[in-house]
Amino acid sequence: MAHQRQQTPVLQAHGVTKRFGVLVAVDHVDFQMAEHEVVAILGSNGAGKTTFFNLLTGMFAPDEGSIRYKGEDITRLSPAERVAKGLTRSFQLTSTFDTLRVIDNLVLAYYRSHCTTSIWSLLTTRTNSLHKESKILEAIETFDLQDIQSRFVRSLSLGEKRRLEIAMAILADPEVLLLDEPLAGLAESEIKGVMKVLRNQIGRQTILIVEHKISHIQDFAQRLVVMHEGRVIAEGGYEECLKHPEVRRSYWQIEATEDENA
Ligand SMILES: Nc1ncnc2c1ncn2[C@@H]1O[C@H](COP(=O)(O)OP(=O)(O)OP(=O)(O)O)[C@@H](O)[C@H]1O
Ligand SMILES: [Mg+2]
């Protein structure tokens, strides 16, 4: 670990701040991820998690501070330019084509990032050779898509669609996978399916996941970052973060209340 920390972080934010009028949504946040690390950002509603995520992906430019990818300043790069460098976010940039089959969506995701072939020629090429690309076959297996590969995306359940979206994001071979609440709206059984496919990616990618509930990512994330009112209030392992007085006051209280209501 000590050796890993000395390496240039894969992703790094320094003093990043984003304001919406007088509201400071993200307030001087310092953050970094080492290669293949799995980090979760937690926090109650309005803590600034999505805004911070959007600063990392390039959806917003920060008012202050800088963002680096492998040491290179990417603060002013567009989302597409960041994706080209190896940062992939699910889901906005990997939206599915609902009128196509699952397999066609996988083919498009793969060839969009690996070939120069036009989308039109991909769609009109009716050879099975495209479907037999080993990376695509591997994705079908890894993400448990065997039984649904011939179905149209519009007929999938939310959980099945989420697995497809993550498969598509991963087919682009990103170095960093950024996921903002990939479990949102899913039933408990679907959450298990999505977490299973994400667990397969540990060690292959650097993964950042934004999540509301600590219990969902307890066995997944190696490090937690807890945000509250735009600031990082705690960082580290589970025990460490859960014991933190500020976390108990803000985040933990809210999760406990939600559990009581559930
Ligand atoms: N585009 C925007 N314009 C104005 N205010 C915004 C905008 N986006 C977010 N905010 C505000 O910034 C603060 C942080 O919001 P953000 O969406 O980042 O929180 P979050 O931690 O992702 O919350 P949630 O758990 O509900 O997803 C909130 O007060 C929110 O109302
Ligand atoms: Mg959010």
CSV table of C-alpha atoms and ligand atoms in Angstrom, one decimal:
chain,number,residue,atom,x,y,z
A,1,MET,CA,0.0,0.0,0.0
A,2,ALA,CA,2.8,2.4,0.9
A,3,HIS,CA,4.3,1.8,-2.5
A,4,GLN,CA,0.9,2.5,-4.2
A,5,ARG,CA,0.5,5.8,-2.4
A,6,GLN,CA,3.7,7.1,-3.8
A,7,GLN,CA,2.6,6.6,-7.3
A,8,THR,CA,0.9,9.4,-9.2
A,9,PRO,CA,-2.8,9.1,-8.4
A,10,VAL,CA,-5.1,8.0,-11.2
A,11,LEU,CA,-7.6,10.7,-10.4
A,12,GLN,CA,-7.0,13.7,-8.2
A,13,ALA,CA,-9.1,16.7,-7.2
A,14,HIS,CA,-7.4,19.6,-5.4
A,15,GLY,CA,-9.4,22.3,-3.6
A,16,VAL,CA,-12.4,21.8,-6.0
A,17,THR,CA,-15.3,24.2,-5.4
A,18,LYS,CA,-18.6,24.5,-7.2
A,19,ARG,CA,-21.2,27.2,-6.4
A,20,PHE,CA,-24.8,27.6,-7.6
A,21,GLY,CA,-25.4,31.2,-6.8
A,22,VAL,CA,-24.8,31.6,-3.1
A,23,LEU,CA,-24.9,27.9,-2.4
A,24,VAL,CA,-21.6,26.2,-2.2
A,25,ALA,CA,-22.5,22.7,-3.5
A,26,VAL,CA,-18.9,21.4,-3.4
A,27,ASP,CA,-16.6,23.2,-1.0
A,28,HIS,CA,-12.8,22.9,-1.4
A,29,VAL,CA,-12.7,19.1,-1.8
A,30,ASP,CA,-9.4,17.3,-2.0
A,31,PHE,CA,-9.7,13.8,-3.3
A,32,GLN,CA,-7.5,11.1,-4.9
A,33,MET,CA,-7.7,7.5,-6.1
A,34,ALA,CA,-4.9,5.1,-6.7
A,35,GLU,CA,-4.9,2.6,-9.5
A,36,HIS,CA,-7.5,-0.1,-9.1
A,37,GLU,CA,-8.8,1.4,-5.9
A,38,VAL,CA,-12.5,1.0,-5.2
A,39,VAL,CA,-13.9,4.1,-3.5
A,40,ALA,CA,-17.4,5.0,-2.5
A,41,ILE,CA,-18.7,8.5,-1.9
A,42,LEU,CA,-21.5,8.6,0.7
A,43,GLY,CA,-23.6,11.3,2.2
A,44,SER,CA,-27.2,12.4,2.8
A,45,ASN,CA,-29.4,14.2,0.2
A,46,GLY,CA,-27.9,17.4,-1.1
A,47,ALA,CA,-24.4,16.6,0.4
A,48,GLY,CA,-22.8,17.5,-3.0
A,49,LYS,CA,-22.0,13.9,-4.2
A,50,THR,CA,-23.5,14.3,-7.7
A,51,THR,CA,-22.1,17.7,-8.1
A,52,PHE,CA,-18.6,16.5,-7.2
A,53,PHE,CA,-19.1,13.5,-9.5
A,54,ASN,CA,-20.1,15.9,-12.3
A,55,LEU,CA,-16.9,17.9,-11.7
A,56,LEU,CA,-14.8,14.7,-12.1
A,57,THR,CA,-16.6,13.7,-15.3
A,58,GLY,CA,-16.5,17.2,-16.8
A,59,MET,CA,-20.2,17.9,-16.8
A,60,PHE,CA,-19.4,21.1,-14.8
A,61,ALA,CA,-16.2,23.1,-14.6
A,62,PRO,CA,-15.2,24.0,-11.0
A,63,ASP,CA,-15.2,27.6,-9.8
A,64,GLU,CA,-12.0,26.9,-8.0
A,65,GLY,CA,-9.5,24.1,-7.8
A,66,SER,CA,-8.1,21.6,-10.3
A,67,ILE,CA,-8.7,18.0,-11.4
A,68,ARG,CA,-5.9,15.7,-12.7
A,69,TYR,CA,-6.0,12.4,-14.5
A,70,LYS,CA,-2.7,10.5,-14.1
A,71,GLY,CA,-1.0,13.8,-13.3
A,72,GLU,CA,-2.4,15.7,-16.3
A,73,ASP,CA,-4.6,18.7,-15.7
A,74,ILE,CA,-8.1,17.9,-17.1
A,75,THR,CA,-10.0,20.7,-15.3
A,76,ARG,CA,-11.2,22.3,-18.5
A,77,LEU,CA,-11.7,19.2,-20.6
A,78,SER,CA,-15.1,18.2,-21.9
A,79,PRO,CA,-16.8,14.9,-20.8
A,80,ALA,CA,-16.0,13.4,-24.3
A,81,GLU,CA,-12.4,14.4,-24.0
A,82,ARG,CA,-12.2,12.8,-20.6
A,83,VAL,CA,-13.8,9.6,-21.9
A,84,ALA,CA,-11.2,9.5,-24.7
A,85,LYS,CA,-8.5,9.5,-22.0
A,86,GLY,CA,-10.1,6.5,-20.2
A,87,LEU,CA,-12.6,7.9,-17.8
A,88,THR,CA,-16.0,6.4,-18.3
A,89,ARG,CA,-19.1,7.3,-16.5
A,90,SER,CA,-22.2,5.2,-16.5
A,91,PHE,CA,-24.9,6.2,-17.5
A,92,GLN,CA,-25.2,9.4,-19.5
A,93,LEU,CA,-22.5,8.6,-21.9
A,94,THR,CA,-23.5,5.0,-22.3
A,95,SER,CA,-27.1,5.4,-22.9
A,96,THR,CA,-28.8,2.3,-24.5
A,97,PHE,CA,-30.7,2.2,-27.7
A,98,ASP,CA,-34.0,0.9,-26.5
A,99,THR,CA,-35.3,-0.1,-30.0
A,100,LEU,CA,-32.3,-2.5,-30.5
A,101,ARG,CA,-31.6,-5.8,-29.0
A,102,VAL,CA,-29.2,-6.3,-26.0
A,103,ILE,CA,-26.5,-7.9,-28.2
A,104,ASP,CA,-26.7,-5.0,-30.7
A,105,ASN,CA,-26.2,-2.5,-27.9
A,106,LEU,CA,-23.1,-4.4,-26.8
A,107,VAL,CA,-21.7,-4.5,-30.3
A,108,LEU,CA,-22.2,-0.7,-30.7
A,109,ALA,CA,-20.6,0.0,-27.3
A,110,TYR,CA,-17.6,-2.2,-28.2
A,111,TYR,CA,-17.0,-0.9,-31.7
A,112,ARG,CA,-17.7,2.7,-30.9
A,113,SER,CA,-14.6,2.7,-28.7
A,114,HIS,CA,-12.4,0.2,-30.6
A,115,CYS,CA,-13.0,0.7,-34.3
A,116,THR,CA,-13.3,3.5,-36.8
A,117,THR,CA,-16.2,1.8,-38.5
A,118,SER,CA,-19.3,4.0,-38.7
A,119,ILE,CA,-22.3,3.3,-36.6
A,120,TRP,CA,-24.4,3.0,-39.8
A,121,SER,CA,-22.3,0.2,-41.3
A,122,LEU,CA,-22.3,-1.6,-37.9
A,123,LEU,CA,-26.1,-1.5,-37.8
A,124,THR,CA,-26.4,-2.6,-41.4
A,125,THR,CA,-23.8,-5.4,-41.3
A,126,ARG,CA,-25.9,-8.5,-40.6
A,127,THR,CA,-23.0,-10.9,-40.0
A,128,ASN,CA,-22.7,-12.8,-36.8
A,129,SER,CA,-19.0,-12.1,-36.8
A,130,LEU,CA,-19.6,-8.9,-34.9
A,131,HIS,CA,-21.4,-10.8,-32.2
A,132,LYS,CA,-18.5,-13.2,-31.8
A,133,GLU,CA,-15.9,-10.8,-30.8
A,134,SER,CA,-14.4,-12.3,-27.6
A,135,LYS,CA,-14.7,-9.2,-25.5
A,136,ILE,CA,-18.4,-9.1,-26.3
A,137,LEU,CA,-18.9,-12.8,-25.5
A,138,GLU,CA,-17.0,-12.3,-22.2
A,139,ALA,CA,-19.2,-9.3,-21.3
A,140,ILE,CA,-22.4,-11.4,-21.9
A,141,GLU,CA,-21.1,-14.0,-19.5
A,142,THR,CA,-19.7,-11.6,-16.9
A,143,PHE,CA,-22.8,-9.6,-16.7
A,144,ASP,CA,-25.2,-12.5,-16.9
A,145,LEU,CA,-26.8,-11.4,-20.1
A,146,GLN,CA,-27.0,-14.8,-21.8
A,147,ASP,CA,-30.7,-15.3,-21.4
A,148,ILE,CA,-31.6,-11.7,-22.4
A,149,GLN,CA,-29.2,-11.1,-25.2
A,150,SER,CA,-31.8,-11.4,-28.0
A,151,ARG,CA,-34.4,-9.2,-26.2
A,152,PHE,CA,-35.1,-5.7,-27.1
A,153,VAL,CA,-33.8,-3.2,-24.5
A,154,ARG,CA,-37.2,-1.6,-24.2
A,155,SER,CA,-38.6,-4.9,-22.7
A,156,LEU,CA,-35.9,-5.2,-20.0
A,157,SER,CA,-36.5,-4.7,-16.3
A,158,LEU,CA,-34.7,-1.8,-14.6
A,159,GLY,CA,-32.2,-4.3,-13.1
A,160,GLU,CA,-31.5,-6.0,-16.4
A,161,LYS,CA,-31.0,-2.6,-18.1
A,162,ARG,CA,-28.6,-1.4,-15.4
A,163,ARG,CA,-26.5,-4.6,-15.9
A,164,LEU,CA,-26.5,-3.9,-19.7
A,165,GLU,CA,-25.5,-0.2,-19.1
A,166,ILE,CA,-22.6,-1.2,-16.9
A,167,ALA,CA,-21.5,-3.9,-19.4
A,168,MET,CA,-21.5,-1.2,-22.1
A,169,ALA,CA,-19.5,1.2,-20.0
A,170,ILE,CA,-16.9,-1.6,-19.3
A,171,LEU,CA,-16.7,-2.7,-23.0
A,172,ALA,CA,-15.2,0.7,-23.7
A,173,ASP,CA,-12.2,-0.5,-21.6
A,174,PRO,CA,-12.1,2.5,-19.3
A,175,GLU,CA,-9.3,2.8,-16.8
A,176,VAL,CA,-11.7,4.5,-14.4
A,177,LEU,CA,-15.3,3.6,-14.0
A,178,LEU,CA,-17.5,6.3,-12.4
A,179,LEU,CA,-20.9,5.3,-11.2
A,180,ASP,CA,-23.5,7.7,-9.7
A,181,GLU,CA,-26.0,5.7,-7.7
A,182,PRO,CA,-26.1,2.6,-10.0
A,183,LEU,CA,-28.5,1.0,-7.5
A,184,ALA,CA,-31.1,3.7,-7.6
A,185,GLY,CA,-34.6,2.4,-8.1
A,186,LEU,CA,-33.6,-1.3,-8.1
A,187,ALA,CA,-35.2,-4.0,-6.0
A,188,GLU,CA,-33.1,-5.9,-3.5
A,189,SER,CA,-32.7,-8.9,-5.8
A,190,GLU,CA,-31.6,-6.6,-8.7
A,191,ILE,CA,-29.1,-4.9,-6.4
A,192,LYS,CA,-27.4,-8.2,-5.7
A,193,GLY,CA,-27.1,-8.8,-9.5
A,194,VAL,CA,-25.6,-5.4,-10.1
A,195,MET,CA,-23.2,-5.7,-7.2
A,196,LYS,CA,-22.1,-9.1,-8.4
A,197,VAL,CA,-21.1,-7.8,-11.8
A,198,LEU,CA,-19.4,-4.8,-10.3
A,199,ARG,CA,-17.4,-7.0,-8.0
A,200,ASN,CA,-16.0,-8.8,-11.0
A,201,GLN,CA,-14.4,-5.6,-12.1
A,202,ILE,CA,-12.3,-5.2,-8.9
A,203,GLY,CA,-8.7,-5.2,-9.8
A,204,ARG,CA,-9.4,-4.5,-13.5
A,205,GLN,CA,-10.5,-0.9,-13.1
A,206,THR,CA,-10.3,2.0,-10.7
A,207,ILE,CA,-13.9,2.3,-9.5
A,208,LEU,CA,-15.7,5.3,-8.0
A,209,ILE,CA,-19.3,4.7,-6.9
A,210,VAL,CA,-21.7,7.2,-5.4
A,211,GLU,CA,-24.1,5.5,-3.1
A,212,HIS,CA,-26.8,6.6,-0.6
A,213,LYS,CA,-26.7,3.6,1.7
A,214,ILE,CA,-23.6,2.3,3.3
A,215,SER,CA,-25.0,-1.2,3.7
A,216,HIS,CA,-25.1,-1.7,-0.1
A,217,ILE,CA,-21.4,-1.2,-0.7
A,218,GLN,CA,-20.1,-2.5,2.6
A,219,ASP,CA,-18.3,-5.5,1.1
A,220,PHE,CA,-17.4,-3.7,-2.1
A,221,ALA,CA,-15.6,-0.4,-1.5
A,222,GLN,CA,-12.1,-0.4,0.0
A,223,ARG,CA,-12.3,3.2,1.1
A,224,LEU,CA,-15.2,5.5,2.0
A,225,VAL,CA,-15.4,9.3,1.5
A,226,VAL,CA,-18.3,10.9,3.4
A,227,MET,CA,-19.6,14.2,2.3
A,228,HIS,CA,-21.9,16.7,4.1
A,229,GLU,CA,-22.8,20.2,2.9
A,230,GLY,CA,-20.3,20.2,0.2
A,231,ARG,CA,-17.3,19.1,2.3
A,232,VAL,CA,-15.6,15.8,2.9
A,233,ILE,CA,-16.2,15.2,6.6
A,234,ALA,CA,-14.6,11.7,6.9
A,235,GLU,CA,-12.5,9.4,4.9
A,236,GLY,CA,-11.2,5.9,5.4
A,237,GLY,CA,-12.4,2.4,6.3
A,238,TYR,CA,-16.0,1.6,7.5
A,239,GLU,CA,-15.3,1.5,11.2
A,240,GLU,CA,-13.3,4.7,11.1
A,241,CYS,CA,-16.0,6.5,9.1
A,242,LEU,CA,-19.0,5.2,11.1
A,243,LYS,CA,-17.4,6.2,14.4
A,244,HIS,CA,-16.6,9.7,13.2
A,245,PRO,CA,-18.7,12.1,15.3
A,246,GLU,CA,-19.6,14.3,12.3
A,247,VAL,CA,-20.7,11.3,10.3
A,248,ARG,CA,-22.9,10.1,13.2
A,249,ARG,CA,-24.5,13.5,13.4
A,250,SER,CA,-25.2,14.0,9.7
A,251,TYR,CA,-25.1,10.9,7.5
A,252,TRP,CA,-25.7,8.1,9.9
A,253,GLN,CA,-28.7,9.7,11.5
A,254,ILE,CA,-30.3,10.0,8.1
A,255,GLU,CA,-29.6,6.4,7.1
A,256,ALA,CA,-31.0,5.2,10.5
A,257,THR,CA,-34.2,7.2,9.9
A,258,GLU,CA,-34.6,5.8,6.4
A,259,ASP,CA,-34.2,2.3,7.7
A,260,GLU,CA,-36.8,2.9,10.3
A,261,ASN,CA,-39.2,4.1,7.6
A,262,ALA,CA,-38.4,1.2,5.2
B,1,LIG,N1,-27.8,22.5,-11.3
B,1,LIG,C1,-28.0,22.9,-10.1
B,1,LIG,N2,-28.4,24.2,-9.9
B,1,LIG,C2,-28.6,24.7,-8.6
B,1,LIG,N3,-28.4,24.0,-7.5
B,1,LIG,C3,-28.0,22.7,-7.6
B,1,LIG,C4,-27.7,22.1,-8.9
B,1,LIG,N4,-27.3,20.8,-8.7
B,1,LIG,C5,-27.3,20.6,-7.4
B,1,LIG,N5,-27.7,21.8,-6.7
B,1,LIG,C6,-27.7,21.9,-5.3
B,1,LIG,O1,-26.4,21.6,-4.8
B,1,LIG,C7,-26.5,20.8,-3.6
B,1,LIG,C8,-25.8,19.5,-3.8
B,1,LIG,O2,-26.6,18.7,-4.7
B,1,LIG,P1,-26.1,17.3,-5.2
B,1,LIG,O3,-27.1,16.9,-6.2
B,1,LIG,O4,-24.7,17.3,-5.6
B,1,LIG,O5,-26.3,16.4,-3.9
B,1,LIG,P2,-26.2,14.8,-3.7
B,1,LIG,O6,-25.3,14.5,-2.6
B,1,LIG,O7,-25.9,14.2,-5.0
B,1,LIG,O8,-27.7,14.5,-3.3
B,1,LIG,P3,-28.6,13.2,-3.6
B,1,LIG,O9,-28.2,12.2,-2.5
B,1,LIG,O10,-30.0,13.7,-3.4
B,1,LIG,O11,-28.4,12.7,-4.9
B,1,LIG,C9,-28.0,20.7,-3.3
B,1,LIG,O12,-28.3,21.7,-2.3
B,1,LIG,C10,-28.7,20.9,-4.6
B,1,LIG,O13,-29.9,21.5,-4.4
B,2,MG,MG,-26.9,12.7,-6.2
